[in-house]
mmCIF file with all atom_site columns, C-alpha atoms in Angstrom:
data_model
loop_
_atom_site.group_PDB
_atom_site.id
_atom_site.type_symbol
_atom_site.label_atom_id
_atom_site.label_alt_id
_atom_site.label_comp_id
_atom_site.label_asym_id
_atom_site.label_entity_id
_atom_site.label_seq_id
_atom_site.pdbx_PDB_ins_code
_atom_site.Cartn_x
_atom_site.Cartn_y
_atom_site.Cartn_z
_atom_site.occupancy
_atom_site.B_iso_or_equiv
_atom_site.pdbx_formal_charge
_atom_site.auth_seq_id
_atom_site.auth_comp_id
_atom_site.auth_asym_id
_atom_site.auth_atom_id
_atom_site.pdbx_PDB_model_num
ATOM 1   C CA . UNK T 1 1   ? 0.000  0.000  0.000   1.00 51.00 ? 144 UNK T CA 1
ATOM 2   C CA . UNK T 1 2   ? 2.874  2.302  0.778   1.00 52.00 ? 145 UNK T CA 1
ATOM 3   C CA . UNK T 1 3   ? 4.428  1.877  -2.679  1.00 50.00 ? 146 UNK T CA 1
ATOM 4   C CA . UNK T 1 4   ? 1.039  2.488  -4.356  1.00 49.00 ? 147 UNK T CA 1
ATOM 5   C CA . UNK T 1 5   ? 0.740  5.729  -2.411  1.00 48.00 ? 148 UNK T CA 1
ATOM 6   C CA . UNK T 1 6   ? 4.234  6.800  -3.525  1.00 47.00 ? 149 UNK T CA 1
ATOM 7   C CA . UNK T 1 7   ? 3.438  6.045  -7.169  1.00 49.00 ? 150 UNK T CA 1
ATOM 8   C CA . UNK T 1 8   ? 0.172  7.962  -6.899  1.00 47.00 ? 151 UNK T CA 1
ATOM 9   C CA . UNK T 1 9   ? 1.910  11.014 -5.369  1.00 44.00 ? 152 UNK T CA 1
ATOM 10  C CA . UNK T 1 10  ? 4.663  10.944 -8.003  1.00 47.00 ? 153 UNK T CA 1
ATOM 11  C CA . UNK T 1 11  ? 2.097  10.723 -10.814 1.00 52.00 ? 154 UNK T CA 1
ATOM 12  C CA . UNK T 1 12  ? 0.136  13.611 -9.348  1.00 50.00 ? 155 UNK T CA 1
ATOM 13  C CA . UNK T 1 13  ? 3.311  15.730 -9.014  1.00 49.00 ? 156 UNK T CA 1
ATOM 14  C CA . UNK T 1 14  ? 4.340  15.041 -12.603 1.00 54.00 ? 157 UNK T CA 1
ATOM 15  C CA . UNK T 1 15  ? 0.873  16.108 -13.875 1.00 49.00 ? 158 UNK T CA 1
ATOM 16  C CA . UNK T 1 16  ? 0.991  19.238 -11.735 1.00 50.00 ? 159 UNK T CA 1
ATOM 17  C CA . UNK T 1 17  ? 4.513  20.006 -12.951 1.00 52.00 ? 160 UNK T CA 1
ATOM 18  C CA . UNK T 1 18  ? 3.456  19.747 -16.591 1.00 49.00 ? 161 UNK T CA 1
ATOM 19  C CA . UNK T 1 19  ? 0.676  22.291 -15.975 1.00 49.00 ? 162 UNK T CA 1
ATOM 20  C CA . UNK T 1 20  ? 3.160  24.676 -14.422 1.00 48.00 ? 163 UNK T CA 1
ATOM 21  C CA . UNK T 1 21  ? 5.588  24.297 -17.326 1.00 49.00 ? 164 UNK T CA 1
ATOM 22  C CA . UNK T 1 22  ? 2.858  24.729 -19.940 1.00 50.00 ? 165 UNK T CA 1
ATOM 23  C CA . UNK T 1 23  ? 1.383  27.782 -18.264 1.00 52.00 ? 166 UNK T CA 1
ATOM 24  C CA . UNK T 1 24  ? 4.713  29.668 -17.962 1.00 63.00 ? 167 UNK T CA 1
ATOM 25  C CA . UNK T 1 25  ? 5.527  32.085 -20.782 1.00 63.00 ? 168 UNK T CA 1
ATOM 26  C CA . UNK T 1 26  ? 8.285  34.667 -20.918 1.00 63.00 ? 169 UNK T CA 1
ATOM 27  C CA . UNK T 1 27  ? 7.198  38.256 -20.319 1.00 65.00 ? 170 UNK T CA 1
ATOM 28  C CA . UNK T 1 28  ? 7.075  40.000 -23.703 1.00 74.00 ? 171 UNK T CA 1
ATOM 29  C CA . UNK T 1 29  ? 5.943  43.367 -22.383 1.00 80.00 ? 172 UNK T CA 1
ATOM 30  C CA . UNK T 1 30  ? 8.371  45.851 -20.904 1.00 87.00 ? 173 UNK T CA 1
ATOM 31  C CA . UNK T 1 31  ? 7.005  47.191 -17.620 1.00 76.00 ? 174 UNK T CA 1
ATOM 32  C CA . UNK T 1 32  ? 9.951  49.466 -16.898 1.00 77.00 ? 175 UNK T CA 1
ATOM 33  C CA . UNK T 1 33  ? 10.683 53.114 -17.702 1.00 79.00 ? 176 UNK T CA 1
ATOM 34  C CA . UNK T 1 34  ? 13.539 53.220 -20.218 1.00 85.00 ? 177 UNK T CA 1
ATOM 35  C CA . UNK T 1 35  ? 13.878 56.952 -20.797 1.00 89.00 ? 178 UNK T CA 1
ATOM 36  C CA . UNK T 1 36  ? 17.256 58.202 -19.605 1.00 95.00 ? 179 UNK T CA 1
ATOM 37  C CA . UNK T 1 37  ? 17.420 61.948 -19.003 1.00 95.00 ? 180 UNK T CA 1
ATOM 38  C CA . UNK T 1 38  ? 19.916 64.200 -17.313 1.00 97.00 ? 181 UNK T CA 1
ATOM 39  C CA . UNK T 1 39  ? 18.183 66.476 -14.799 1.00 97.00 ? 182 UNK T CA 1
ATOM 40  C CA . UNK T 1 40  ? 19.434 70.070 -14.588 1.00 97.00 ? 183 UNK T CA 1
ATOM 41  C CA . UNK T 1 41  ? 18.516 72.519 -11.848 1.00 97.00 ? 184 UNK T CA 1
ATOM 42  C CA . UNK T 1 42  ? 19.266 76.231 -11.448 1.00 97.00 ? 185 UNK T CA 1
ATOM 43  C CA . UNK T 1 43  ? 20.679 78.201 -8.521  1.00 97.00 ? 186 UNK T CA 1
ATOM 44  C CA . UNK T 1 44  ? 20.808 81.858 -9.478  1.00 96.00 ? 187 UNK T CA 1
ATOM 45  C CA . UNK T 1 45  ? 20.666 85.395 -8.212  1.00 95.00 ? 188 UNK T CA 1
ATOM 46  C CA . UNK T 1 46  ? 20.377 88.853 -9.669  1.00 92.00 ? 189 UNK T CA 1
ATOM 47  C CA . UNK T 1 47  ? 21.029 92.321 -8.308  1.00 92.00 ? 190 UNK T CA 1
ATOM 48  C CA . UNK T 1 48  ? 18.244 94.886 -8.522  1.00 90.00 ? 191 UNK T CA 1
ATOM 49  C CA . UNK T 1 49  ? 18.792 98.562 -9.416  1.00 91.00 ? 192 UNK T CA 1
ATOM 50  C CA . UNK T 1 50  ? 18.698 99.390 -5.689  1.00 93.00 ? 193 UNK T CA 1
ATOM 51  C CA . UNK T 1 51  ? 21.484 96.866 -4.971  1.00 92.00 ? 194 UNK T CA 1
ATOM 52  C CA . UNK T 1 52  ? 19.356 94.120 -3.422  1.00 94.00 ? 195 UNK T CA 1
ATOM 53  C CA . UNK T 1 53  ? 20.200 90.516 -4.298  1.00 95.00 ? 196 UNK T CA 1
ATOM 54  C CA . UNK T 1 54  ? 17.286 88.306 -5.312  1.00 95.00 ? 197 UNK T CA 1
ATOM 55  C CA . UNK T 1 55  ? 17.823 84.534 -5.397  1.00 96.00 ? 198 UNK T CA 1
ATOM 56  C CA . UNK T 1 56  ? 15.800 82.260 -7.646  1.00 96.00 ? 199 UNK T CA 1
ATOM 57  C CA . UNK T 1 57  ? 15.807 78.571 -8.541  1.00 96.00 ? 200 UNK T CA 1
ATOM 58  C CA . UNK T 1 58  ? 13.749 78.305 -11.724 1.00 95.00 ? 201 UNK T CA 1
ATOM 59  C CA . UNK T 1 59  ? 13.889 79.458 -15.300 1.00 94.00 ? 202 UNK T CA 1
ATOM 60  C CA . UNK T 1 60  ? 11.070 81.928 -15.917 1.00 94.00 ? 203 UNK T CA 1
ATOM 61  C CA . UNK T 1 61  ? 11.301 81.282 -19.667 1.00 94.00 ? 204 UNK T CA 1
ATOM 62  C CA . UNK T 1 62  ? 13.887 79.198 -21.511 1.00 96.00 ? 205 UNK T CA 1
ATOM 63  C CA . UNK T 1 63  ? 14.426 77.679 -24.955 1.00 96.00 ? 206 UNK T CA 1
ATOM 64  C CA . UNK T 1 64  ? 16.851 74.743 -25.294 1.00 97.00 ? 207 UNK T CA 1
ATOM 65  C CA . UNK T 1 65  ? 17.993 73.166 -28.572 1.00 96.00 ? 208 UNK T CA 1
ATOM 66  C CA . UNK T 1 66  ? 20.378 70.229 -28.929 1.00 95.00 ? 209 UNK T CA 1
ATOM 67  C CA . UNK T 1 67  ? 23.499 70.720 -31.053 1.00 95.00 ? 210 UNK T CA 1
ATOM 68  C CA . UNK T 1 68  ? 23.664 67.911 -33.616 1.00 90.00 ? 211 UNK T CA 1
ATOM 69  C CA . UNK T 1 69  ? 20.412 66.357 -32.424 1.00 86.00 ? 212 UNK T CA 1
ATOM 70  C CA . UNK T 1 70  ? 16.694 66.997 -32.687 1.00 83.00 ? 213 UNK T CA 1
ATOM 71  C CA . UNK T 1 71  ? 16.205 67.400 -28.928 1.00 83.00 ? 214 UNK T CA 1
ATOM 72  C CA . UNK T 1 72  ? 14.524 70.611 -27.872 1.00 87.00 ? 215 UNK T CA 1
ATOM 73  C CA . UNK T 1 73  ? 12.685 72.099 -24.937 1.00 92.00 ? 216 UNK T CA 1
ATOM 74  C CA . UNK T 1 74  ? 10.721 75.268 -24.415 1.00 94.00 ? 217 UNK T CA 1
ATOM 75  C CA . UNK T 1 75  ? 9.289  76.077 -21.037 1.00 94.00 ? 218 UNK T CA 1
ATOM 76  C CA . UNK T 1 76  ? 8.168  78.637 -18.505 1.00 95.00 ? 219 UNK T CA 1
ATOM 77  C CA . UNK T 1 77  ? 8.648  78.548 -14.747 1.00 95.00 ? 220 UNK T CA 1
ATOM 78  C CA . UNK T 1 78  ? 10.776 75.390 -14.860 1.00 95.00 ? 221 UNK T CA 1
ATOM 79  C CA . UNK T 1 79  ? 12.380 74.241 -11.614 1.00 95.00 ? 222 UNK T CA 1
ATOM 80  C CA . UNK T 1 80  ? 14.369 71.670 -13.555 1.00 95.00 ? 223 UNK T CA 1
ATOM 81  C CA . UNK T 1 81  ? 14.922 70.307 -17.038 1.00 95.00 ? 224 UNK T CA 1
ATOM 82  C CA . UNK T 1 82  ? 15.266 66.734 -18.230 1.00 95.00 ? 225 UNK T CA 1
ATOM 83  C CA . UNK T 1 83  ? 17.565 66.530 -21.250 1.00 95.00 ? 226 UNK T CA 1
ATOM 84  C CA . UNK T 1 84  ? 18.928 63.498 -23.067 1.00 95.00 ? 227 UNK T CA 1
ATOM 85  C CA . UNK T 1 85  ? 22.629 62.885 -23.541 1.00 96.00 ? 228 UNK T CA 1
ATOM 86  C CA . UNK T 1 86  ? 23.710 61.701 -26.969 1.00 95.00 ? 229 UNK T CA 1
ATOM 87  C CA . UNK T 1 87  ? 24.425 57.947 -27.125 1.00 94.00 ? 230 UNK T CA 1
ATOM 88  C CA . UNK T 1 88  ? 26.704 58.227 -30.173 1.00 94.00 ? 231 UNK T CA 1
ATOM 89  C CA . UNK T 1 89  ? 29.365 60.538 -28.719 1.00 96.00 ? 232 UNK T CA 1
ATOM 90  C CA . UNK T 1 90  ? 31.058 61.578 -25.493 1.00 98.00 ? 233 UNK T CA 1
ATOM 91  C CA . UNK T 1 91  ? 30.174 65.279 -25.807 1.00 98.00 ? 234 UNK T CA 1
ATOM 92  C CA . UNK T 1 92  ? 26.618 66.612 -25.787 1.00 97.00 ? 235 UNK T CA 1
ATOM 93  C CA . UNK T 1 93  ? 25.905 70.295 -26.255 1.00 98.00 ? 236 UNK T CA 1
ATOM 94  C CA . UNK T 1 94  ? 22.782 72.409 -25.877 1.00 97.00 ? 237 UNK T CA 1
ATOM 95  C CA . UNK T 1 95  ? 22.090 75.970 -26.958 1.00 97.00 ? 238 UNK T CA 1
ATOM 96  C CA . UNK T 1 96  ? 20.072 77.688 -24.238 1.00 97.00 ? 239 UNK T CA 1
ATOM 97  C CA . UNK T 1 97  ? 18.282 80.991 -24.815 1.00 96.00 ? 240 UNK T CA 1
ATOM 98  C CA . UNK T 1 98  ? 17.668 82.606 -21.447 1.00 95.00 ? 241 UNK T CA 1
ATOM 99  C CA . UNK T 1 99  ? 16.976 86.304 -20.782 1.00 92.00 ? 242 UNK T CA 1
ATOM 100 C CA . UNK T 1 100 ? 17.823 87.160 -24.398 1.00 93.00 ? 243 UNK T CA 1
ATOM 101 C CA . UNK T 1 101 ? 21.301 85.625 -24.239 1.00 94.00 ? 244 UNK T CA 1
ATOM 102 C CA . UNK T 1 102 ? 22.450 82.393 -25.850 1.00 95.00 ? 245 UNK T CA 1
ATOM 103 C CA . UNK T 1 103 ? 24.549 79.978 -23.824 1.00 96.00 ? 246 UNK T CA 1
ATOM 104 C CA . UNK T 1 104 ? 26.217 76.768 -24.940 1.00 97.00 ? 247 UNK T CA 1
ATOM 105 C CA . UNK T 1 105 ? 26.012 74.134 -22.232 1.00 98.00 ? 248 UNK T CA 1
ATOM 106 C CA . UNK T 1 106 ? 28.581 71.365 -22.828 1.00 98.00 ? 249 UNK T CA 1
ATOM 107 C CA . UNK T 1 107 ? 28.547 67.996 -21.083 1.00 98.00 ? 250 UNK T CA 1
ATOM 108 C CA . UNK T 1 108 ? 31.371 65.488 -21.412 1.00 98.00 ? 251 UNK T CA 1
ATOM 109 C CA . UNK T 1 109 ? 30.127 61.991 -20.592 1.00 98.00 ? 252 UNK T CA 1
ATOM 110 C CA . UNK T 1 110 ? 30.718 58.296 -21.062 1.00 98.00 ? 253 UNK T CA 1
ATOM 111 C CA . UNK T 1 111 ? 27.770 56.359 -22.552 1.00 97.00 ? 254 UNK T CA 1
ATOM 112 C CA . UNK T 1 112 ? 27.403 52.699 -21.548 1.00 96.00 ? 255 UNK T CA 1
ATOM 113 C CA . UNK T 1 113 ? 25.010 50.020 -22.697 1.00 94.00 ? 256 UNK T CA 1
ATOM 114 C CA . UNK T 1 114 ? 22.934 48.705 -19.770 1.00 93.00 ? 257 UNK T CA 1
ATOM 115 C CA . UNK T 1 115 ? 20.963 45.447 -19.987 1.00 92.00 ? 258 UNK T CA 1
ATOM 116 C CA . UNK T 1 116 ? 17.492 45.975 -18.483 1.00 88.00 ? 259 UNK T CA 1
ATOM 117 C CA . UNK T 1 117 ? 15.608 42.712 -19.134 1.00 88.00 ? 260 UNK T CA 1
ATOM 118 C CA . UNK T 1 118 ? 14.689 40.265 -21.899 1.00 88.00 ? 261 UNK T CA 1
ATOM 119 C CA . UNK T 1 119 ? 11.409 42.091 -22.525 1.00 89.00 ? 262 UNK T CA 1
ATOM 120 C CA . UNK T 1 120 ? 12.884 45.592 -22.354 1.00 90.00 ? 263 UNK T CA 1
ATOM 121 C CA . UNK T 1 121 ? 16.254 45.010 -23.965 1.00 90.00 ? 264 UNK T CA 1
ATOM 122 C CA . UNK T 1 122 ? 18.981 47.560 -23.265 1.00 92.00 ? 265 UNK T CA 1
ATOM 123 C CA . UNK T 1 123 ? 19.176 51.217 -22.405 1.00 92.00 ? 266 UNK T CA 1
ATOM 124 C CA . UNK T 1 124 ? 22.086 53.631 -22.617 1.00 95.00 ? 267 UNK T CA 1
ATOM 125 C CA . UNK T 1 125 ? 23.204 55.040 -19.272 1.00 96.00 ? 268 UNK T CA 1
ATOM 126 C CA . UNK T 1 126 ? 25.827 57.770 -18.939 1.00 98.00 ? 269 UNK T CA 1
ATOM 127 C CA . UNK T 1 127 ? 28.470 58.932 -16.504 1.00 98.00 ? 270 UNK T CA 1
ATOM 128 C CA . UNK T 1 128 ? 29.033 62.695 -16.530 1.00 98.00 ? 271 UNK T CA 1
ATOM 129 C CA . UNK T 1 129 ? 32.734 63.552 -16.434 1.00 98.00 ? 272 UNK T CA 1
ATOM 130 C CA . UNK T 1 130 ? 32.488 67.359 -16.557 1.00 98.00 ? 273 UNK T CA 1
ATOM 131 C CA . UNK T 1 131 ? 30.170 70.156 -17.633 1.00 98.00 ? 274 UNK T CA 1
ATOM 132 C CA . UNK T 1 132 ? 30.677 73.829 -18.485 1.00 98.00 ? 275 UNK T CA 1
ATOM 133 C CA . UNK T 1 133 ? 28.956 76.872 -19.920 1.00 97.00 ? 276 UNK T CA 1
ATOM 134 C CA . UNK T 1 134 ? 29.953 79.580 -22.402 1.00 97.00 ? 277 UNK T CA 1
ATOM 135 C CA . UNK T 1 135 ? 27.717 82.218 -20.766 1.00 95.00 ? 278 UNK T CA 1
ATOM 136 C CA . UNK T 1 136 ? 29.680 84.774 -18.696 1.00 95.00 ? 279 UNK T CA 1
ATOM 137 C CA . UNK T 1 137 ? 26.694 85.008 -16.316 1.00 95.00 ? 280 UNK T CA 1
ATOM 138 C CA . UNK T 1 138 ? 27.243 81.356 -15.322 1.00 96.00 ? 281 UNK T CA 1
ATOM 139 C CA . UNK T 1 139 ? 29.636 81.084 -12.385 1.00 96.00 ? 282 UNK T CA 1
ATOM 140 C CA . UNK T 1 140 ? 29.896 77.296 -12.643 1.00 97.00 ? 283 UNK T CA 1
ATOM 141 C CA . UNK T 1 141 ? 28.161 74.083 -13.607 1.00 98.00 ? 284 UNK T CA 1
ATOM 142 C CA . UNK T 1 142 ? 28.339 71.557 -10.789 1.00 98.00 ? 285 UNK T CA 1
ATOM 143 C CA . UNK T 1 143 ? 27.911 67.790 -11.051 1.00 98.00 ? 286 UNK T CA 1
ATOM 144 C CA . UNK T 1 144 ? 25.477 66.733 -8.319  1.00 98.00 ? 287 UNK T CA 1
ATOM 145 C CA . UNK T 1 145 ? 25.184 63.113 -9.422  1.00 98.00 ? 288 UNK T CA 1
ATOM 146 C CA . UNK T 1 146 ? 27.378 61.809 -12.262 1.00 98.00 ? 289 UNK T CA 1
ATOM 147 C CA . UNK T 1 147 ? 25.199 58.735 -12.987 1.00 97.00 ? 290 UNK T CA 1
ATOM 148 C CA . UNK T 1 148 ? 22.467 59.372 -15.548 1.00 97.00 ? 291 UNK T CA 1
ATOM 149 C CA . UNK T 1 149 ? 20.054 56.434 -15.496 1.00 94.00 ? 292 UNK T CA 1
ATOM 150 C CA . UNK T 1 150 ? 16.324 55.733 -15.718 1.00 90.00 ? 293 UNK T CA 1
ATOM 151 C CA . UNK T 1 151 ? 15.870 56.891 -12.124 1.00 87.00 ? 294 UNK T CA 1
ATOM 152 C CA . UNK T 1 152 ? 15.065 60.623 -12.199 1.00 86.00 ? 295 UNK T CA 1
ATOM 153 C CA . UNK T 1 153 ? 17.523 62.525 -10.031 1.00 94.00 ? 296 UNK T CA 1
ATOM 154 C CA . UNK T 1 154 ? 19.275 65.882 -10.186 1.00 97.00 ? 297 UNK T CA 1
ATOM 155 C CA . UNK T 1 155 ? 22.529 65.549 -12.129 1.00 98.00 ? 298 UNK T CA 1
ATOM 156 C CA . UNK T 1 156 ? 23.731 69.105 -12.818 1.00 98.00 ? 299 UNK T CA 1
ATOM 157 C CA . UNK T 1 157 ? 23.258 72.489 -11.171 1.00 98.00 ? 300 UNK T CA 1
ATOM 158 C CA . UNK T 1 158 ? 23.891 75.693 -13.098 1.00 98.00 ? 301 UNK T CA 1
ATOM 159 C CA . UNK T 1 159 ? 25.053 78.522 -10.787 1.00 97.00 ? 302 UNK T CA 1
ATOM 160 C CA . UNK T 1 160 ? 24.228 81.846 -12.417 1.00 96.00 ? 303 UNK T CA 1
ATOM 161 C CA . UNK T 1 161 ? 24.728 85.463 -11.377 1.00 92.00 ? 304 UNK T CA 1
ATOM 162 C CA . UNK T 1 162 ? 22.968 88.175 -13.362 1.00 88.00 ? 305 UNK T CA 1
#
């Protein structure tokens, strides 16, 4: 009786196992955000006619156009901007029109192919090496977080004095 019970249990397990194997299919839908953008914030101040310093941390109106790419952004009252880094080179540049002056923001970076999953494929992450501006009003461009990945986080801060 004991051996019959063992055979019965093994048969039942093999039937159950075949249902599990038949019902499993690989996930063909990507459920993950793949967009990789560099987040830029602003820390600025200006001096009024009476000599008072006013600090601000958003662009009241800005136009951004990628050099050598079709990336562009136009916005008002932006606390931050999400811009893509070029995957085909180690230098990405943006022309920024702000308060009637054009600035060239340059970002030197290292692109790297990052496997995400079988359903999603790969994404291109970047490591920012340095960043600078051609605008004399910009005191510096600081790297807050050098890793540019799918997780939205502040990467650069532009320090401006007008």
